[in-house]
């Protein structure tokens, strides 16, 4: 069962590639020249292209509200858009900028977290004790299982 | 390839589906066992006062009979509260207040993910003295909770993200339940199994009313349910792409009964799959040898998924019970995840031997329930069989097997 399943998926994966030169502008409408390529990572279980556009735009905009994970979800979810970059021209800018935004954010956050963790008391002095999480939890009584 | 010609048996379709539902259940149980063994090694005797200990708080010095009566009272109160809440849910669903249910669902998911998740993360941080500062922690927790709320009830996310968050919610609530006193936990499990049996199978049961309402209106039940990814079969593939390719291949081999009609079918299939919404449905009709079950499995996943998106995402209370989703995939209520994990977590508080025994019992019970589901094709309670086997095996292991194994090990006989 596994062998024939992987064969079927391999067939599906091979199919988009032999068609780059035929009339292959829009994905799900020209059947004889291309196979439907889905913009989401879930394939046919995911979203159509119009909905993907709405979602990608919404995720990108909300990511600015201190939600970089939305950018990561954008990048991860619409990964086929980057793989078949010619077939989704409207989605691509959002996905690419989400990827850039997420990497910028993770660089900033990890540098701060690593500085905090490695620097420790030498670098921060007494404020380290005030900022570190387990002390904050103790002070505010957060682990008392309210 | 000879595999494509083999007639489909119950085992073919059931095996993959069983695996796809067993994996998240096992992962949830494993996570709860890990949490319990890490965080409860310092056995804290502090009893959390919650709704499940409202009638009686167990202290270490009561006699067994008192503890038993107290546990019985506690679980009775809990079952009554759950029944009332489920009836209220049925009422809201009947009055079509889906917006309110959605808001409540989102709120409760946010509380569970944000607060309970945060507290458990704090426990872990304190246990391992992780030097993370509060800004990073708050940002990460905020992101985690918001994405979780979105994934579970509001928007369409990658399936694996939604499934992962459901497993996490189950793990968090199950860990919270394992903090209850011991007798209360066991009696509560048995009481919930009996309640599940009654609520799903009795004609007056709230869950059965809910299922019938949802079926009559052709909506999805507003609850936290885990839906396994639907299994695509080769001869009834949901993707029009795969269907066309498979028929091309079979066409080349020409050893099927209706091979002569395949050519014409191929052309008509090709012209039909243009509309991506209806492709799967119409192509399904063409294949005469597709059985009823395959038809359900290859049911229009594409448009059903997108139409039922809103219906599927209205959530409120956790629903026990197992059924078939609108796309033919197996759905398991999050309450089942939670109570299985509570059982295994409580077993982990005693010893790992009971964990293994209870895990095998629960998996066996789940398999039996799935077979019953395949036979009866209607919503079934998933708790009773597994909980019964789990509780039985826990007590057998604890009182009979452990003595045997320990003595054998001590005398260097076995193990």
PDB file of N, CA and C in Angstrom, chain B residues 4 26 53 72 74 91 97 111 116 146 189 209 241 247 258 290 315 317 323 357 367 373 383 395 399 407:
ATOM      1  N   UNK B   4      -2.536  -2.420  -7.381  1.00  0.00           N
ATOM      2  CA  UNK B   4      -3.709  -1.638  -7.737  1.00  0.00           C
ATOM      3  C   UNK B   4      -4.908  -2.504  -8.021  1.00  0.00           C
ATOM      4  N   UNK B  26      -1.519   8.671  20.915  1.00  0.00           N
ATOM      5  CA  UNK B  26      -0.292   8.210  21.576  1.00  0.00           C
ATOM      6  C   UNK B  26       0.631   9.361  21.924  1.00  0.00           C
ATOM      7  N   UNK B  53     -13.404  18.926  42.869  1.00  0.00           N
ATOM      8  CA  UNK B  53     -13.233  18.568  44.275  1.00  0.00           C
ATOM      9  C   UNK B  53     -14.146  19.415  45.117  1.00  0.00           C
ATOM     10  N   UNK B  72     -16.851   9.560  45.093  1.00  0.00           N
ATOM     11  CA  UNK B  72     -18.135   9.356  44.422  1.00  0.00           C
ATOM     12  C   UNK B  72     -18.922  10.671  44.357  1.00  0.00           C
ATOM     13  N   UNK B  74     -17.696  13.716  44.487  1.00  0.00           N
ATOM     14  CA  UNK B  74     -17.004  14.607  43.560  1.00  0.00           C
ATOM     15  C   UNK B  74     -17.359  14.316  42.123  1.00  0.00           C
ATOM     16  N   UNK B  91     -28.824  23.412  23.543  1.00  0.00           N
ATOM     17  CA  UNK B  91     -29.815  24.490  23.431  1.00  0.00           C
ATOM     18  C   UNK B  91     -29.310  25.601  22.541  1.00  0.00           C
ATOM     19  N   UNK B  97     -27.217  29.841  17.852  1.00  0.00           N
ATOM     20  CA  UNK B  97     -26.357  30.935  18.339  1.00  0.00           C
ATOM     21  C   UNK B  97     -24.909  30.551  18.086  1.00  0.00           C
ATOM     22  N   UNK B 111      -7.806  30.671  27.053  1.00  0.00           N
ATOM     23  CA  UNK B 111      -7.500  30.486  28.475  1.00  0.00           C
ATOM     24  C   UNK B 111      -6.637  29.248  28.672  1.00  0.00           C
ATOM     25  N   UNK B 116      -3.038  28.028  31.156  1.00  0.00           N
ATOM     26  CA  UNK B 116      -2.525  26.721  31.565  1.00  0.00           C
ATOM     27  C   UNK B 116      -1.197  26.410  30.904  1.00  0.00           C
ATOM     28  N   UNK B 146      -2.153  32.933  20.569  1.00  0.00           N
ATOM     29  CA  UNK B 146      -2.970  33.524  19.502  1.00  0.00           C
ATOM     30  C   UNK B 146      -3.032  32.592  18.296  1.00  0.00           C
ATOM     31  N   UNK B 189     -13.124   8.975  36.190  1.00  0.00           N
ATOM     32  CA  UNK B 189     -12.961   8.335  34.897  1.00  0.00           C
ATOM     33  C   UNK B 189     -14.085   7.359  34.616  1.00  0.00           C
ATOM     34  N   UNK B 209     -28.547  13.981  20.837  1.00  0.00           N
ATOM     35  CA  UNK B 209     -29.371  15.079  20.310  1.00  0.00           C
ATOM     36  C   UNK B 209     -28.535  16.001  19.440  1.00  0.00           C
ATOM     37  N   UNK B 241      -6.116  15.046 -10.142  1.00  0.00           N
ATOM     38  CA  UNK B 241      -4.827  14.783 -10.766  1.00  0.00           C
ATOM     39  C   UNK B 241      -4.486  13.323 -10.651  1.00  0.00           C
ATOM     40  N   UNK B 247      -5.821   6.387 -13.831  1.00  0.00           N
ATOM     41  CA  UNK B 247      -6.576   5.793 -14.929  1.00  0.00           C
ATOM     42  C   UNK B 247      -5.741   5.699 -16.176  1.00  0.00           C
ATOM     43  N   UNK B 258     -13.488  -3.122 -17.287  1.00  0.00           N
ATOM     44  CA  UNK B 258     -14.086  -2.124 -18.180  1.00  0.00           C
ATOM     45  C   UNK B 258     -13.006  -1.307 -18.848  1.00  0.00           C
ATOM     46  N   UNK B 290     -16.648   1.615  -7.820  1.00  0.00           N
ATOM     47  CA  UNK B 290     -16.336   2.193  -6.518  1.00  0.00           C
ATOM     48  C   UNK B 290     -17.425   1.821  -5.548  1.00  0.00           C
ATOM     49  N   UNK B 315     -16.650  26.125  17.820  1.00  0.00           N
ATOM     50  CA  UNK B 315     -16.300  25.190  18.880  1.00  0.00           C
ATOM     51  C   UNK B 315     -16.939  25.630  20.173  1.00  0.00           C
ATOM     52  N   UNK B 317     -17.759  23.279  23.987  1.00  0.00           N
ATOM     53  CA  UNK B 317     -17.245  22.308  24.937  1.00  0.00           C
ATOM     54  C   UNK B 317     -16.543  21.188  24.210  1.00  0.00           C
ATOM     55  N   UNK B 323     -16.890   9.785  15.413  1.00  0.00           N
ATOM     56  CA  UNK B 323     -17.801   9.692  14.280  1.00  0.00           C
ATOM     57  C   UNK B 323     -17.035   9.853  12.997  1.00  0.00           C
ATOM     58  N   UNK B 357       0.881  -1.044  30.631  1.00  0.00           N
ATOM     59  CA  UNK B 357      -0.334  -1.860  30.599  1.00  0.00           C
ATOM     60  C   UNK B 357      -1.544  -1.013  30.203  1.00  0.00           C
ATOM     61  N   UNK B 367      -9.027   0.535  19.207  1.00  0.00           N
ATOM     62  CA  UNK B 367      -9.169  -0.287  18.010  1.00  0.00           C
ATOM     63  C   UNK B 367     -10.526  -0.945  17.927  1.00  0.00           C
ATOM     64  N   UNK B 373     -17.126   1.302  14.900  1.00  0.00           N
ATOM     65  CA  UNK B 373     -17.521   2.463  14.101  1.00  0.00           C
ATOM     66  C   UNK B 373     -17.655   2.080  12.643  1.00  0.00           C
ATOM     67  N   UNK B 383     -15.212   6.559  24.843  1.00  0.00           N
ATOM     68  CA  UNK B 383     -14.645   6.379  26.175  1.00  0.00           C
ATOM     69  C   UNK B 383     -14.876   5.010  26.802  1.00  0.00           C
ATOM     70  N   UNK B 395      -5.681  -1.723  37.686  1.00  0.00           N
ATOM     71  CA  UNK B 395      -5.776  -2.358  38.998  1.00  0.00           C
ATOM     72  C   UNK B 395      -5.176  -3.763  38.991  1.00  0.00           C
ATOM     73  N   UNK B 399      -2.054  -4.494  41.463  1.00  0.00           N
ATOM     74  CA  UNK B 399      -2.188  -5.378  42.611  1.00  0.00           C
ATOM     75  C   UNK B 399      -1.700  -6.786  42.348  1.00  0.00           C
ATOM     76  N   UNK B 407       8.900  -9.505  42.723  1.00  0.00           N
ATOM     77  CA  UNK B 407       9.484 -10.652  43.399  1.00  0.00           C
ATOM     78  C   UNK B 407      10.405 -11.437  42.478  1.00  0.00           C
TER      79      UNK B 407
END
